[in-house]
PDB file of C-alpha atoms in Angstrom:
ATOM      1  CA  MET A  39      -0.038  -0.099   0.056  1.00  0.00           C
ATOM      2  CA  SER A  40       2.693   2.554   1.077  1.00  0.00           C
ATOM      3  CA  HIS A  41       4.275   2.844  -2.463  1.00  0.00           C
ATOM      4  CA  ASP A  42       0.761   4.000  -3.864  1.00  0.00           C
ATOM      5  CA  ILE A  43       0.905   6.902  -1.511  1.00  0.00           C
ATOM      6  CA  VAL A  44       2.032  10.262  -2.843  1.00  0.00           C
ATOM      7  CA  ILE A  45       3.174  13.306  -0.719  1.00  0.00           C
ATOM      8  CA  TYR A  46       3.307  16.655  -2.565  1.00  0.00           C
ATOM      9  CA  HIS A  47       6.064  17.813  -0.185  1.00  0.00           C
ATOM     10  CA  ASN A  48       8.092  21.000   0.437  1.00  0.00           C
ATOM     11  CA  PRO A  49      11.020  20.157   2.993  1.00  0.00           C
ATOM     12  CA  ARG A  50      11.094  23.849   4.069  1.00  0.00           C
ATOM     13  CA  CYS A  51       7.347  23.794   5.547  1.00  0.00           C
ATOM     14  CA  SER A  52       6.816  22.665   8.770  1.00  0.00           C
ATOM     15  CA  LYS A  53       3.483  21.012   8.206  1.00  0.00           C
ATOM     16  CA  SER A  54       4.879  19.185   5.291  1.00  0.00           C
ATOM     17  CA  ARG A  55       7.777  17.613   7.417  1.00  0.00           C
ATOM     18  CA  GLU A  56       5.429  16.828  10.168  1.00  0.00           C
ATOM     19  CA  THR A  57       2.965  15.212   7.732  1.00  0.00           C
ATOM     20  CA  LEU A  58       5.761  13.128   6.045  1.00  0.00           C
ATOM     21  CA  ALA A  59       7.125  12.093   9.465  1.00  0.00           C
ATOM     22  CA  LEU A  60       3.316  11.148  10.568  1.00  0.00           C
ATOM     23  CA  LEU A  61       3.180   8.884   7.409  1.00  0.00           C
ATOM     24  CA  GLN A  62       6.613   7.300   8.448  1.00  0.00           C
ATOM     25  CA  GLN A  63       5.380   6.462  11.946  1.00  0.00           C
ATOM     26  CA  HIS A  64       2.348   4.742  10.524  1.00  0.00           C
ATOM     27  CA  GLY A  65       4.538   2.201   8.240  1.00  0.00           C
ATOM     28  CA  VAL A  66       4.024   4.494   5.155  1.00  0.00           C
ATOM     29  CA  THR A  67       6.782   5.057   2.835  1.00  0.00           C
ATOM     30  CA  PRO A  68       4.975   7.518   0.342  1.00  0.00           C
ATOM     31  CA  ARG A  69       6.475   8.699  -2.799  1.00  0.00           C
ATOM     32  CA  VAL A  70       7.762  12.050  -2.512  1.00  0.00           C
ATOM     33  CA  VAL A  71       7.208  14.624  -4.981  1.00  0.00           C
ATOM     34  CA  LEU A  72       8.874  17.844  -4.401  1.00  0.00           C
ATOM     35  CA  TYR A  73       6.276  20.013  -6.288  1.00  0.00           C
ATOM     36  CA  LEU A  74       8.610  23.121  -6.216  1.00  0.00           C
ATOM     37  CA  ASP A  75      11.113  21.303  -8.330  1.00  0.00           C
ATOM     38  CA  THR A  76       8.724  19.429 -10.325  1.00  0.00           C
ATOM     39  CA  PRO A  77       5.547  21.264 -10.486  1.00  0.00           C
ATOM     40  CA  PRO A  78       2.399  19.545 -11.505  1.00  0.00           C
ATOM     41  CA  ASP A  79       1.021  20.354 -14.844  1.00  0.00           C
ATOM     42  CA  ALA A  80      -2.545  21.741 -15.391  1.00  0.00           C
ATOM     43  CA  ALA A  81      -4.023  18.094 -16.045  1.00  0.00           C
ATOM     44  CA  GLN A  82      -2.264  17.034 -12.619  1.00  0.00           C
ATOM     45  CA  ILE A  83      -3.828  19.929 -10.792  1.00  0.00           C
ATOM     46  CA  ARG A  84      -7.334  19.210 -12.178  1.00  0.00           C
ATOM     47  CA  GLN A  85      -6.811  15.587 -10.869  1.00  0.00           C
ATOM     48  CA  LEU A  86      -5.611  16.842  -7.373  1.00  0.00           C
ATOM     49  CA  LEU A  87      -8.762  18.954  -7.206  1.00  0.00           C
ATOM     50  CA  SER A  88     -10.929  16.079  -7.810  1.00  0.00           C
ATOM     51  CA  GLN A  89      -9.226  13.980  -5.381  1.00  0.00           C
ATOM     52  CA  LEU A  90      -9.391  16.562  -2.743  1.00  0.00           C
ATOM     53  CA  ASP A  91     -13.120  16.866  -3.725  1.00  0.00           C
ATOM     54  CA  PHE A  92     -12.650  20.915  -4.137  1.00  0.00           C
ATOM     55  CA  SER A  93     -14.874  22.848  -6.491  1.00  0.00           C
ATOM     56  CA  SER A  94     -12.519  25.502  -7.357  1.00  0.00           C
ATOM     57  CA  ALA A  95      -8.754  25.771  -7.751  1.00  0.00           C
ATOM     58  CA  ARG A  96      -8.954  28.785  -5.466  1.00  0.00           C
ATOM     59  CA  GLU A  97      -9.214  26.137  -2.435  1.00  0.00           C
ATOM     60  CA  LEU A  98      -5.690  24.637  -3.462  1.00  0.00           C
ATOM     61  CA  MET A  99      -4.215  27.931  -3.123  1.00  0.00           C
ATOM     62  CA  ARG A 100      -2.395  29.600  -0.192  1.00  0.00           C
ATOM     63  CA  GLN A 101      -4.438  32.543  -0.151  1.00  0.00           C
ATOM     64  CA  LYS A 102      -2.272  34.547   2.301  1.00  0.00           C
ATOM     65  CA  GLU A 103       0.667  34.441   0.264  1.00  0.00           C
ATOM     66  CA  ASP A 104       2.091  37.719  -0.763  1.00  0.00           C
ATOM     67  CA  LEU A 105       2.078  36.298  -4.211  1.00  0.00           C
ATOM     68  CA  TYR A 106      -1.371  35.639  -4.263  1.00  0.00           C
ATOM     69  CA  ARG A 107      -2.260  39.261  -3.552  1.00  0.00           C
ATOM     70  CA  GLU A 108       0.025  40.448  -6.179  1.00  0.00           C
ATOM     71  CA  LEU A 109      -1.499  38.260  -8.932  1.00  0.00           C
ATOM     72  CA  ASN A 110      -4.695  39.591  -7.770  1.00  0.00           C
ATOM     73  CA  LEU A 111      -5.855  35.871  -7.506  1.00  0.00           C
ATOM     74  CA  SER A 112      -8.936  36.881  -5.405  1.00  0.00           C
ATOM     75  CA  ASP A 113     -10.644  38.373  -8.503  1.00  0.00           C
ATOM     76  CA  THR A 114     -13.903  36.653  -8.972  1.00  0.00           C
ATOM     77  CA  THR A 115     -13.896  37.081 -12.569  1.00  0.00           C
ATOM     78  CA  LEU A 116     -10.924  34.665 -13.071  1.00  0.00           C
ATOM     79  CA  SER A 117     -11.749  31.350 -14.684  1.00  0.00           C
ATOM     80  CA  GLU A 118     -10.799  28.107 -13.368  1.00  0.00           C
ATOM     81  CA  THR A 119      -8.317  27.525 -16.287  1.00  0.00           C
ATOM     82  CA  GLN A 120      -6.716  31.004 -15.387  1.00  0.00           C
ATOM     83  CA  LEU A 121      -6.428  29.879 -11.424  1.00  0.00           C
ATOM     84  CA  ILE A 122      -5.055  26.518 -12.427  1.00  0.00           C
ATOM     85  CA  ALA A 123      -2.683  28.464 -14.874  1.00  0.00           C
ATOM     86  CA  ALA A 124      -1.296  30.389 -12.004  1.00  0.00           C
ATOM     87  CA  LEU A 125      -0.878  27.367  -9.899  1.00  0.00           C
ATOM     88  CA  VAL A 126       1.269  25.610 -12.778  1.00  0.00           C
ATOM     89  CA  GLU A 127       3.168  28.862 -13.379  1.00  0.00           C
ATOM     90  CA  HIS A 128       3.675  29.571  -9.394  1.00  0.00           C
ATOM     91  CA  PRO A 129       3.672  26.019  -7.836  1.00  0.00           C
ATOM     92  CA  LYS A 130       4.455  28.282  -4.389  1.00  0.00           C
ATOM     93  CA  LEU A 131       0.887  28.875  -4.353  1.00  0.00           C
ATOM     94  CA  ILE A 132      -0.282  25.335  -4.054  1.00  0.00           C
ATOM     95  CA  GLU A 133      -1.270  24.498  -0.479  1.00  0.00           C
ATOM     96  CA  ARG A 134       0.678  21.863   1.131  1.00  0.00           C
ATOM     97  CA  PRO A 135       1.293  19.083   1.653  1.00  0.00           C
ATOM     98  CA  ILE A 136      -1.034  17.086  -0.251  1.00  0.00           C
ATOM     99  CA  VAL A 137      -1.288  13.261   0.488  1.00  0.00           C
ATOM    100  CA  VAL A 138      -2.774  11.143  -2.405  1.00  0.00           C
ATOM    101  CA  ASN A 139      -3.724   7.584  -1.787  1.00  0.00           C
ATOM    102  CA  GLY A 140      -5.621   6.440  -5.009  1.00  0.00           C
ATOM    103  CA  GLU A 141      -8.514   8.419  -6.049  1.00  0.00           C
ATOM    104  CA  ARG A 142      -8.424  10.236  -2.492  1.00  0.00           C
ATOM    105  CA  ALA A 143      -6.528  13.059  -1.276  1.00  0.00           C
ATOM    106  CA  ARG A 144      -6.190  15.228   1.853  1.00  0.00           C
ATOM    107  CA  ILE A 145      -4.136  18.519   2.758  1.00  0.00           C
ATOM    108  CA  GLY A 146      -1.970  17.639   5.770  1.00  0.00           C
ATOM    109  CA  ARG A 147      -3.387  20.697   7.767  1.00  0.00           C
ATOM    110  CA  PRO A 148      -3.207  19.502  10.397  1.00  0.00           C
ATOM    111  CA  PRO A 149      -1.301  16.478   9.416  1.00  0.00           C
ATOM    112  CA  GLU A 150      -3.520  14.202  11.198  1.00  0.00           C
ATOM    113  CA  GLN A 151      -6.068  14.669   8.550  1.00  0.00           C
ATOM    114  CA  VAL A 152      -4.213  12.454   6.135  1.00  0.00           C
ATOM    115  CA  LEU A 153      -4.651   9.676   8.356  1.00  0.00           C
ATOM    116  CA  ALA A 154      -8.036   9.209   6.955  1.00  0.00           C
ATOM    117  CA  LEU A 155      -6.241   8.059   3.814  1.00  0.00           C
ATOM    118  CA  LEU A 156      -4.606   5.156   5.394  1.00  0.00           C
TER     119      LEU A 156
END
């Protein structure tokens, strides 16, 4: 089972590190995707949104990031395609960490939320 689990990880983020450690404590060795180094493309973002059961890409965005304000991503006239393009171009905006197991995913905030996937 553990090789099927993926974590979109940022090692500089404490919640991401805590989530990875929590998975490992439960005997899971996930495939680690350093999404800042290898950002997901638009199709992968759409798949993550579906797995997370999110209705908008905005739900996947770090809305407190300065970049979110600088790019005016709170503008309600922006289309989903435009929001997804912003996530692809600026992976720093992606909420983290994301843990995926099959067709389901959870954001590890708090880290214990990902345990529902095990």
